[in-house]
mmCIF file of C-alpha atoms and ligand atoms in Angstrom:
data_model
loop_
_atom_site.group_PDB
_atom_site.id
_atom_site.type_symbol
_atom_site.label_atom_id
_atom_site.label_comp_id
_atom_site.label_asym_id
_atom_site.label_seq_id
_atom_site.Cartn_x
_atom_site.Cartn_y
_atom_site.Cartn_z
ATOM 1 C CA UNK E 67 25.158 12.690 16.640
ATOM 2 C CA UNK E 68 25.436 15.398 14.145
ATOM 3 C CA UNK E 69 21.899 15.930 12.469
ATOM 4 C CA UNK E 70 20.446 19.155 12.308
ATOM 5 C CA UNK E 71 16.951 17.586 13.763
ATOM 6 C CA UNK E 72 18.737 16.533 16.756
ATOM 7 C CA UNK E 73 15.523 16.154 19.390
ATOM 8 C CA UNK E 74 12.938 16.815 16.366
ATOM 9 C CA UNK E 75 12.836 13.515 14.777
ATOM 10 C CA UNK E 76 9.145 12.559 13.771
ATOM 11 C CA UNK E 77 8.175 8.619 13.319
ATOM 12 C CA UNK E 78 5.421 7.956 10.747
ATOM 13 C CA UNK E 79 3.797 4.906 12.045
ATOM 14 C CA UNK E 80 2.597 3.321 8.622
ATOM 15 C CA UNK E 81 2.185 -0.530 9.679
ATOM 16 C CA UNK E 82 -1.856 -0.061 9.990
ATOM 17 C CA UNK E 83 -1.935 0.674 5.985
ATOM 18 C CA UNK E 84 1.119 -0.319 4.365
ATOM 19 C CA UNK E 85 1.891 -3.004 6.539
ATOM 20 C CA UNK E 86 -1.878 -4.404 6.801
ATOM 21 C CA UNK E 87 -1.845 -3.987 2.928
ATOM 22 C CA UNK E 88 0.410 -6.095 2.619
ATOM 23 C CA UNK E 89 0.107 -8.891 4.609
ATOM 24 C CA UNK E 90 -1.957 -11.921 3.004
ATOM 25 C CA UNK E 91 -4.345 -12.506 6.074
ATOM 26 C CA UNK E 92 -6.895 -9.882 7.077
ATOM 27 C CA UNK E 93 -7.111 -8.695 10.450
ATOM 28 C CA UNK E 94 -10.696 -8.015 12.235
ATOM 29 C CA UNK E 95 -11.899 -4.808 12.160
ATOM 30 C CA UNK E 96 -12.071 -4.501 16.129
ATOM 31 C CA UNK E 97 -8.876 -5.899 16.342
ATOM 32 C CA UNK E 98 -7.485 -3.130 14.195
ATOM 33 C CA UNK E 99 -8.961 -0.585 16.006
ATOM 34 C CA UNK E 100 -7.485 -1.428 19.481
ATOM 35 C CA UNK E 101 -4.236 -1.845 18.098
ATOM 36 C CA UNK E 102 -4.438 1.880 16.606
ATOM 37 C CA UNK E 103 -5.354 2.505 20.103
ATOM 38 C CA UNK E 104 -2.767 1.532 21.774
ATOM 39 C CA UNK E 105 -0.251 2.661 19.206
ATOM 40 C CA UNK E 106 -1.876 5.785 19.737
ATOM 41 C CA UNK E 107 -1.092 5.147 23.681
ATOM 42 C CA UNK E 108 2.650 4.275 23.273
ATOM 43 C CA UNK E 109 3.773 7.772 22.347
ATOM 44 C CA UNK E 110 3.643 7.720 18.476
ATOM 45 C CA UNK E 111 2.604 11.251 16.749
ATOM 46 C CA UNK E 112 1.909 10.203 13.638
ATOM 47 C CA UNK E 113 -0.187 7.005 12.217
ATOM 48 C CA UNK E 114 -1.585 5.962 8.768
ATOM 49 C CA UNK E 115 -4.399 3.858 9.664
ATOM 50 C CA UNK E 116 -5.996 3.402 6.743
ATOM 51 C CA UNK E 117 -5.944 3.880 2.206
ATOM 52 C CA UNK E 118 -9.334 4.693 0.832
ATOM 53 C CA UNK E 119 -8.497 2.113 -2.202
ATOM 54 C CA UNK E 120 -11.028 -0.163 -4.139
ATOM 55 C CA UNK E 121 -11.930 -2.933 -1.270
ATOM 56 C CA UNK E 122 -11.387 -5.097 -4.267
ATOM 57 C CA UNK E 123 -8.142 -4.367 -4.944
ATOM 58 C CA UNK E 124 -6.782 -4.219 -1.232
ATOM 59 C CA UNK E 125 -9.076 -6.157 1.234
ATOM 60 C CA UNK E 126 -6.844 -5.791 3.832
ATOM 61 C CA UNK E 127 -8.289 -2.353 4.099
ATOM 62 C CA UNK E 128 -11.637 -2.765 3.042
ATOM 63 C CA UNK E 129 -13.168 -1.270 6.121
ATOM 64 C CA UNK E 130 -11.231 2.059 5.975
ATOM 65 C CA UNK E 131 -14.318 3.627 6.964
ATOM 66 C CA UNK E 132 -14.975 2.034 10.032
ATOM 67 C CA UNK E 133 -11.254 2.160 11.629
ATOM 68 C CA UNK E 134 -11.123 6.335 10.590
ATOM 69 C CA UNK E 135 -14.669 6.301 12.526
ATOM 70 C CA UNK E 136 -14.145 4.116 14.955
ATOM 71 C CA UNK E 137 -10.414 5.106 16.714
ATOM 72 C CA UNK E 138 -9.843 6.764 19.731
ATOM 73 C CA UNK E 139 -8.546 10.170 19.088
ATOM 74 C CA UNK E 140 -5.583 11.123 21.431
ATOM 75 C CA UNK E 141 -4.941 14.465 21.588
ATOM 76 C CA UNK E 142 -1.459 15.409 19.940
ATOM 77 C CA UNK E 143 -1.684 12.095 17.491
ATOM 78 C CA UNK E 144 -2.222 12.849 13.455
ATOM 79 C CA UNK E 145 -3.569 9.619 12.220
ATOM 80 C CA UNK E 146 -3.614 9.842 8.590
ATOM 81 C CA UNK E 147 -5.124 8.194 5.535
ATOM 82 C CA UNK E 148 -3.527 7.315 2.169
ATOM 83 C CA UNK E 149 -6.230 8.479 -1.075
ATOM 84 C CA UNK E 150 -5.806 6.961 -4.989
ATOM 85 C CA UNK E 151 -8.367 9.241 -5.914
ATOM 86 C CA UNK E 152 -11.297 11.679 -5.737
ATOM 87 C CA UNK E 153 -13.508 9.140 -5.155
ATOM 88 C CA UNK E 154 -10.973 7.985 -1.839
ATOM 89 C CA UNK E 155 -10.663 11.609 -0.719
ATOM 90 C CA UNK E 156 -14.310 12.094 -0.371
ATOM 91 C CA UNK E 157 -15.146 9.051 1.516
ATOM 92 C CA UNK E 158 -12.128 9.927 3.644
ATOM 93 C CA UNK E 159 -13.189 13.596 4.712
ATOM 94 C CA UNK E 160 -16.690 12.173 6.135
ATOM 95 C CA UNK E 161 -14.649 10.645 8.450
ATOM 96 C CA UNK E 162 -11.769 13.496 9.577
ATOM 97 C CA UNK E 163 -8.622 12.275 8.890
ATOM 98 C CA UNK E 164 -6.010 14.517 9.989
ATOM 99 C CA UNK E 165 -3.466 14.302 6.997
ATOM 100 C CA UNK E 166 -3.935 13.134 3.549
ATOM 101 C CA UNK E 167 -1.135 10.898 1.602
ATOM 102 C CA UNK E 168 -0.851 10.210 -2.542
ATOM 103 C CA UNK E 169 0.850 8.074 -3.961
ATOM 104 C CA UNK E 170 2.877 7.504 -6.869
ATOM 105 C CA UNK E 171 6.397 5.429 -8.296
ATOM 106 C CA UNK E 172 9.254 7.148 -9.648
ATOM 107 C CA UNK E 173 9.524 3.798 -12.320
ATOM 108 C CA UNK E 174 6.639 4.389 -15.310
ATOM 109 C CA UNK E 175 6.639 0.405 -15.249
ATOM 110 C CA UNK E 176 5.837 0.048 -11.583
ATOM 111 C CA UNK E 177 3.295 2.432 -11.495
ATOM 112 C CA UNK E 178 1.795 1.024 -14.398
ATOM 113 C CA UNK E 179 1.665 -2.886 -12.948
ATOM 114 C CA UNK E 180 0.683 -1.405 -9.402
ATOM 115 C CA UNK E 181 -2.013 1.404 -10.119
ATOM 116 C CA UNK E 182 -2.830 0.689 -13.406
ATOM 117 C CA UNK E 183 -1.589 4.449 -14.985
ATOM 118 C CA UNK E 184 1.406 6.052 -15.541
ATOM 119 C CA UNK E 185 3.545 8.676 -13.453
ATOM 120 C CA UNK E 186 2.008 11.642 -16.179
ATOM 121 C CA UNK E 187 -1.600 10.300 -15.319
ATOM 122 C CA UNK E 188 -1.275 9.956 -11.569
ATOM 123 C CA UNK E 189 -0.506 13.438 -11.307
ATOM 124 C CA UNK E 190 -3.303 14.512 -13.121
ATOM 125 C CA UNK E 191 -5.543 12.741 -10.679
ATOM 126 C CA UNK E 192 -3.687 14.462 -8.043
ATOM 127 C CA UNK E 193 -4.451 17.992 -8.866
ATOM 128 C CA UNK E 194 -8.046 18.045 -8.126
ATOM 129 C CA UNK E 195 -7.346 15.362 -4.564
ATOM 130 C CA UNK E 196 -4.815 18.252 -3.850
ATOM 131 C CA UNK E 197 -7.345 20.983 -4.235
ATOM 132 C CA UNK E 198 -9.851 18.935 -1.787
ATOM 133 C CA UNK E 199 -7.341 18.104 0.722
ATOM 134 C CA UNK E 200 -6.646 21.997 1.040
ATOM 135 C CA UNK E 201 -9.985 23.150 1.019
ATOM 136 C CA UNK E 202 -10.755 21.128 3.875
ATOM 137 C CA UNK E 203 -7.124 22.140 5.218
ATOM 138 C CA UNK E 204 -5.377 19.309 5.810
ATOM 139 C CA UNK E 205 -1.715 18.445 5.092
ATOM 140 C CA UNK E 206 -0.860 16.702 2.578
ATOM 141 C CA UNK E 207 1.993 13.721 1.972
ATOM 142 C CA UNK E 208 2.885 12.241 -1.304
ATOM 143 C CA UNK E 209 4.697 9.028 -1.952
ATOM 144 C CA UNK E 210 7.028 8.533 -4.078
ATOM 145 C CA UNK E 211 8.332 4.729 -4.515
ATOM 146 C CA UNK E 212 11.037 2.591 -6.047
ATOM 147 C CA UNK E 213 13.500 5.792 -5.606
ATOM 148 C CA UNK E 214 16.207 3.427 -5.797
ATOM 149 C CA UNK E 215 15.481 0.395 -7.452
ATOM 150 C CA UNK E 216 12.681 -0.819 -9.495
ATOM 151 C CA UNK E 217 11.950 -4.731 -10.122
ATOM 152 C CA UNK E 218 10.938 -4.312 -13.741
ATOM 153 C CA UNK E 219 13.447 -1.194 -14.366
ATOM 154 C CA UNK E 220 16.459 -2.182 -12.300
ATOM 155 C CA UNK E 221 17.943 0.804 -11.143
ATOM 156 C CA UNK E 222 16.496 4.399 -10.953
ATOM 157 C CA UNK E 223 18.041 7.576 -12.090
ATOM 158 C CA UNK E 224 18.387 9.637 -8.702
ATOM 159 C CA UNK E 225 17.894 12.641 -10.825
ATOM 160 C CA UNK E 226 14.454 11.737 -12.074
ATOM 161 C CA UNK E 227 13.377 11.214 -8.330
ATOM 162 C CA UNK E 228 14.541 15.076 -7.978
ATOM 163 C CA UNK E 229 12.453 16.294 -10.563
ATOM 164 C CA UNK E 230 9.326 14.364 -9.632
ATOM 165 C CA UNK E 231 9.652 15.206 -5.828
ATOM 166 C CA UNK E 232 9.929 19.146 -6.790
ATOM 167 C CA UNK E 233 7.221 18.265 -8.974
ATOM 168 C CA UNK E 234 4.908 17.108 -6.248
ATOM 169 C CA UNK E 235 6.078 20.039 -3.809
ATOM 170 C CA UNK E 236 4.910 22.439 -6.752
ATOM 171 C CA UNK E 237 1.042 21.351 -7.066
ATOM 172 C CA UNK E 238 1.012 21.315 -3.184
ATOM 173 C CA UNK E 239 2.336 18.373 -1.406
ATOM 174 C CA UNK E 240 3.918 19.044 1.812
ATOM 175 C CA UNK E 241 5.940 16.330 2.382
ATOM 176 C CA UNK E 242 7.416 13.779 -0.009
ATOM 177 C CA UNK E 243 8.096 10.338 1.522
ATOM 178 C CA UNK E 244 10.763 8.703 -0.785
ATOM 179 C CA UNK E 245 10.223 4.836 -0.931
ATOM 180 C CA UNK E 246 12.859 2.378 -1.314
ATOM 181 C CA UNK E 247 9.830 -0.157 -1.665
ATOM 182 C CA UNK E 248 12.258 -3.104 -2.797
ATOM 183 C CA UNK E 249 14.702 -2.754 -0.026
ATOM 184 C CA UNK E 250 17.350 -2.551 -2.318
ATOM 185 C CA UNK E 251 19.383 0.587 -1.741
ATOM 186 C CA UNK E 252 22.536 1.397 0.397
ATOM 187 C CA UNK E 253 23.742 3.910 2.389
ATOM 188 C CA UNK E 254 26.155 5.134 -0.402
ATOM 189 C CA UNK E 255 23.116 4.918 -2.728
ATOM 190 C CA UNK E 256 20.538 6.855 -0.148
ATOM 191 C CA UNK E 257 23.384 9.964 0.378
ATOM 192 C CA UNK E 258 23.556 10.020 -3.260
ATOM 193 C CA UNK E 259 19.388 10.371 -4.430
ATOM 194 C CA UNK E 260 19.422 12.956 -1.519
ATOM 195 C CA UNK E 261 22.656 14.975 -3.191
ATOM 196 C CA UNK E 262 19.982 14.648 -5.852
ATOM 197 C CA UNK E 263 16.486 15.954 -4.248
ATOM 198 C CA UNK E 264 17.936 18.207 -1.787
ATOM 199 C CA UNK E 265 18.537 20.475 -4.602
ATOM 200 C CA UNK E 266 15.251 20.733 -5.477
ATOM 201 C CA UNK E 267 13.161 20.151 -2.189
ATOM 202 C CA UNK E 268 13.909 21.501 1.722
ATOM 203 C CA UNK E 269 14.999 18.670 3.221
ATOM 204 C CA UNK E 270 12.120 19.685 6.102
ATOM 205 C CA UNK E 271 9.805 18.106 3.798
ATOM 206 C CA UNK E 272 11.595 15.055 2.426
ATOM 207 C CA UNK E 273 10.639 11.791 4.624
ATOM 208 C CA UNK E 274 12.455 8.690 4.402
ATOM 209 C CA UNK E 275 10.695 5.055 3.831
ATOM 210 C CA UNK E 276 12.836 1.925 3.691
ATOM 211 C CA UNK E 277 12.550 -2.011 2.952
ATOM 212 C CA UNK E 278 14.812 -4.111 4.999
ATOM 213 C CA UNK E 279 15.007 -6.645 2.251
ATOM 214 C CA UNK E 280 18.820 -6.684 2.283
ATOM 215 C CA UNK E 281 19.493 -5.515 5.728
ATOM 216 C CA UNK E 282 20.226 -2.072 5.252
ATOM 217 C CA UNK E 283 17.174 -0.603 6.321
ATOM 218 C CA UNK E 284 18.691 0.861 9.379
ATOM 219 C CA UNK E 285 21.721 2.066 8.119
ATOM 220 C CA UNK E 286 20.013 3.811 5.510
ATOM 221 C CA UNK E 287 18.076 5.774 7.944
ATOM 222 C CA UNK E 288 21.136 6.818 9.967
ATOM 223 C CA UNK E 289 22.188 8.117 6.693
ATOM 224 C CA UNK E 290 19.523 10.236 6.144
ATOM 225 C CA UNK E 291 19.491 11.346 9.819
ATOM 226 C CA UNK E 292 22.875 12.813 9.087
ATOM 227 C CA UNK E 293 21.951 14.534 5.755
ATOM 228 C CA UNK E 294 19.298 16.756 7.937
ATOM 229 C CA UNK E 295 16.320 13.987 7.027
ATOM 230 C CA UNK E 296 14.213 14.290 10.618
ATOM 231 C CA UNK E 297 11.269 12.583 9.086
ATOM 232 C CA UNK E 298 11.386 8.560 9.287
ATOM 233 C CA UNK E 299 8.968 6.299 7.959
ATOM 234 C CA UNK E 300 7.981 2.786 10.090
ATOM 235 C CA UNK E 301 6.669 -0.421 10.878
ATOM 236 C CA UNK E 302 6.148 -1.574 14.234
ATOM 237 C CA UNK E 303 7.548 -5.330 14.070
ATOM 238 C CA UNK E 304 8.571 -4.734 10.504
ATOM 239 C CA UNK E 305 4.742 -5.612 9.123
ATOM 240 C CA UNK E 306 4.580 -5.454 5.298
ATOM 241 C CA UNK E 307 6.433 -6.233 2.283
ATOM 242 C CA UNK E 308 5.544 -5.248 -1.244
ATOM 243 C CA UNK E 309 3.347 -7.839 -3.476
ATOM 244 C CA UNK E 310 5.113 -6.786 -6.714
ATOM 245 C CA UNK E 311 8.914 -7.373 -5.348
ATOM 246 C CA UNK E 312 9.433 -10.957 -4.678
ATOM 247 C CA UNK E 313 11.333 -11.562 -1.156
ATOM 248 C CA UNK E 314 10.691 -8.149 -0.201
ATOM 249 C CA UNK E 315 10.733 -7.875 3.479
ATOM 250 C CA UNK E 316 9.026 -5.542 5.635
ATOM 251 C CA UNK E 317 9.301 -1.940 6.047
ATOM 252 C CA UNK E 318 11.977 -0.715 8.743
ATOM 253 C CA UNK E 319 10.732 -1.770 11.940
ATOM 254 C CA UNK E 320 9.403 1.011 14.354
ATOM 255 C CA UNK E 321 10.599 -0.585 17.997
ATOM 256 C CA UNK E 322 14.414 -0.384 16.348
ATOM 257 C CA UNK E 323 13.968 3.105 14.891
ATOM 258 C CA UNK E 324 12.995 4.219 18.061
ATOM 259 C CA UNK E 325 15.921 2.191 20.022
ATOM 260 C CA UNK E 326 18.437 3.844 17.015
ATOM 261 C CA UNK E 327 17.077 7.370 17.204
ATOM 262 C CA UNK E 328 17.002 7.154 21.970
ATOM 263 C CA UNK E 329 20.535 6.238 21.767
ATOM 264 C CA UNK E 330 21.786 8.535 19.311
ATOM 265 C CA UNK E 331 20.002 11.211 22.113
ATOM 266 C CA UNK E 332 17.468 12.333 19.985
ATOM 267 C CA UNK E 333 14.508 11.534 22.036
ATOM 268 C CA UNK E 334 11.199 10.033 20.974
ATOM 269 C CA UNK E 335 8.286 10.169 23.178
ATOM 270 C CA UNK E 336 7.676 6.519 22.451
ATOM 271 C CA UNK E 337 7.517 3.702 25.551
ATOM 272 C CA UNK E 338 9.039 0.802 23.675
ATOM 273 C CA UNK E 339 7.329 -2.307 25.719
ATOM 274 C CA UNK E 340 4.126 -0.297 24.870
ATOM 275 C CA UNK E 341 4.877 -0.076 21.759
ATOM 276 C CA UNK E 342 5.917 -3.968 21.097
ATOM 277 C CA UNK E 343 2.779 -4.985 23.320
ATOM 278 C CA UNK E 344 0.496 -3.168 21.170
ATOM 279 C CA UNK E 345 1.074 -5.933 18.150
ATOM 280 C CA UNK E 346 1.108 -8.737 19.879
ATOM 281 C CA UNK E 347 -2.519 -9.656 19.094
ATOM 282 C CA UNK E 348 -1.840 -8.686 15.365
ATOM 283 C CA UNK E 349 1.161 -11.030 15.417
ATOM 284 C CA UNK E 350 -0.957 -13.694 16.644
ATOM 285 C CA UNK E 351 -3.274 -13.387 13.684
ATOM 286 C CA UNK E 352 -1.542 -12.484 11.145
ATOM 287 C CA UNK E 353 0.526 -16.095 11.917
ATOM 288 C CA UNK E 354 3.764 -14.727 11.536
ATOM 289 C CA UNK E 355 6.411 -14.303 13.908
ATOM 290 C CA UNK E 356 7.761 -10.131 14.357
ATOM 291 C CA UNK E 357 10.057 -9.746 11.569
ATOM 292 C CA UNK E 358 12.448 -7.095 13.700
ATOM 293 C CA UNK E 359 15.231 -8.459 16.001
ATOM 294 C CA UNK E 360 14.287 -6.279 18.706
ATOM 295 C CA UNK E 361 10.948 -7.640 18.601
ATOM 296 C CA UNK E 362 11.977 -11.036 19.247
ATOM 297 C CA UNK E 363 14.081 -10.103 22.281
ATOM 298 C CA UNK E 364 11.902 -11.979 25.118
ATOM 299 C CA UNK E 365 10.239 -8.779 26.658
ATOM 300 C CA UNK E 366 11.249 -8.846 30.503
ATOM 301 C CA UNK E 367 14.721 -8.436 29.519
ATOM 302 C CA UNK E 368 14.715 -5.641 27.291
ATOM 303 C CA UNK E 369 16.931 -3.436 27.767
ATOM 304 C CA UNK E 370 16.274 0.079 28.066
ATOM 305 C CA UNK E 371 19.512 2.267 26.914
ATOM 306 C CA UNK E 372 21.485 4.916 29.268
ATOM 307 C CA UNK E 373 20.107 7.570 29.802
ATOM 308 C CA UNK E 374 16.262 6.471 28.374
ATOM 309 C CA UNK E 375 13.127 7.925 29.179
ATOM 310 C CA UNK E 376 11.227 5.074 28.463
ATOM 311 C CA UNK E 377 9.500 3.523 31.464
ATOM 312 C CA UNK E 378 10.026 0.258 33.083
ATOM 313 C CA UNK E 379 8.580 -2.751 31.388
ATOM 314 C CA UNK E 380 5.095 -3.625 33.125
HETATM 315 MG MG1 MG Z 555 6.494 0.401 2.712
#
């Protein structure tokens, strides 16, 4: 495998928040927190458990507070939390999250049907979040969604992505995650919007996040694996979807980024049966079967590649 982060690849566990988000059931607050727990437990470094939105707008997340509180800390584990707003950054410090994530569309039209303001006005509310975040010195991520295709827009200039992801770098963000919330793009598609933004932004600070509405979910993180990307976005079973995209699927699932990533030799840290056995429970009540393949492979026969460090299936 020929990417420059061979052995350095970092998984952003984001199912807690944007998969909970969502999902139309809610999940129990206790519930939750185990499952953080033992997502914490199956080798992941880095989890968004929670978005300090309105509890009216997203319910799914309405007890942000308590999960942030409540969660085990393992050492060597960032568990983040996503912020709309001033407001969501200071109920977030009281609670020590480790990283803080923004979040904005690179369509005008999305951003206006999902947050209510434009792309100018979101980052206006950024600025002062950003200054927060960094006084109390934590990293920061910002989205940055529909980079490929928007419903209400169709497709989206790669070039405009550019601008708004140097944008975000330049008033402080550390780390853009570029969304392909629709699950529309290609591989072809994904080289050429990072031709695009890796002119403007180190690609040591561009994450990828993709949809598996068409399937290509996968391949389009391979593709950013080999343009230098070593920051991947994921689901574990492929929780999520995106209310404003009809028949958009989940995120990429986690289990087969991992099982992509250990047999390309670029190792991961992460015990896959610990990691599938953590959602279980979730599964159950969220009354949906996993959306991932590998998920659905009956668990005793897993197999574990050549060459794996993951440990035998207990
Ligand atoms: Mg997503």
């Amino acid at each position: 495998m020929n990417t420059k982060a061979d052995g350095e690849i970092s998984i952003v566990e984001v199912a807690p928040r944007d998969g909970l988000q969502n999902e139309p059931r809610i999940v129990p607050t206790d519930v939750k927190i185990a499952w953080i727990n033992a997502l914490s437990r199956s080798g992941l470094k880095r989890i968004e458990v929670t978005s300090f939105v309105r509890s009216d707008r997203i319910p799914q997340l309405a007890d942000a507070e308590t999960v942030l509180a409540r969660i085990d800390r393992t050492p060597g584990v960032a568990y983040g939390a996503l912020v709309p707003n001033l407001q969501g950054l200071e109920r977030a410090l009281i609670h020590r999250p480790d990283a803080i994530a923004l979040f904005t569309a690179a369509s005008e039209t999305f951003n206006l049907r999902n947050i209510g303001v434009g792309i100018e006005e979101s980052f206006a509310r950024f600025v002062p979040v950003i200054r927060g975040a960094q006084e109390a010195g934590l990293p920061i991520r910002g989205y940055l969604s529909t980079v490929i295709g928007c419903p209400y827009e169709g497709v989206v200039d790669p070039g405009k992505v550019a601008e708004l992801a140097e944008r975000f770098m330049l008033i402080g963000v550390d780390e853009i995650s570029l969304g392909d919330t629709i699950g529309v793009g290609t591989p072809a598609q994904v080289h050429r919007l990072l031709d695009h933004v890796v002119q403007r932004v180190p690609v040591t600070r561009i994450a990828v996040h993709f949809h598996d509405t068409y399937g290509q979910a996968l391949a389009n993180v391979l593709a950013s694996l080999e343009r230098g990307v070593h920051i991947i976005d994921s689901s574990v079973n492929g929780l999520g979807g995106c209310p404003f995209a009809p028949g958009a699927s989940g995120n990429v699932a986690t289990e087969e980024v991992v099982y992509l990533l250990e047999g390309l030799g670029c190792p991961t840290g992460v015990n896959l049966p610990a990691l599938l056995a953590a959602g279980a429970h979730v599964d159950r009540i969220l009354g949906r079967p996993p959306v991932s393949r590998l998920a659905r492979v009956p668990r005793e026969s897993i197999w574990l590649h050549p060459g794996e460090i993951w440990n035998t299936p207990t």
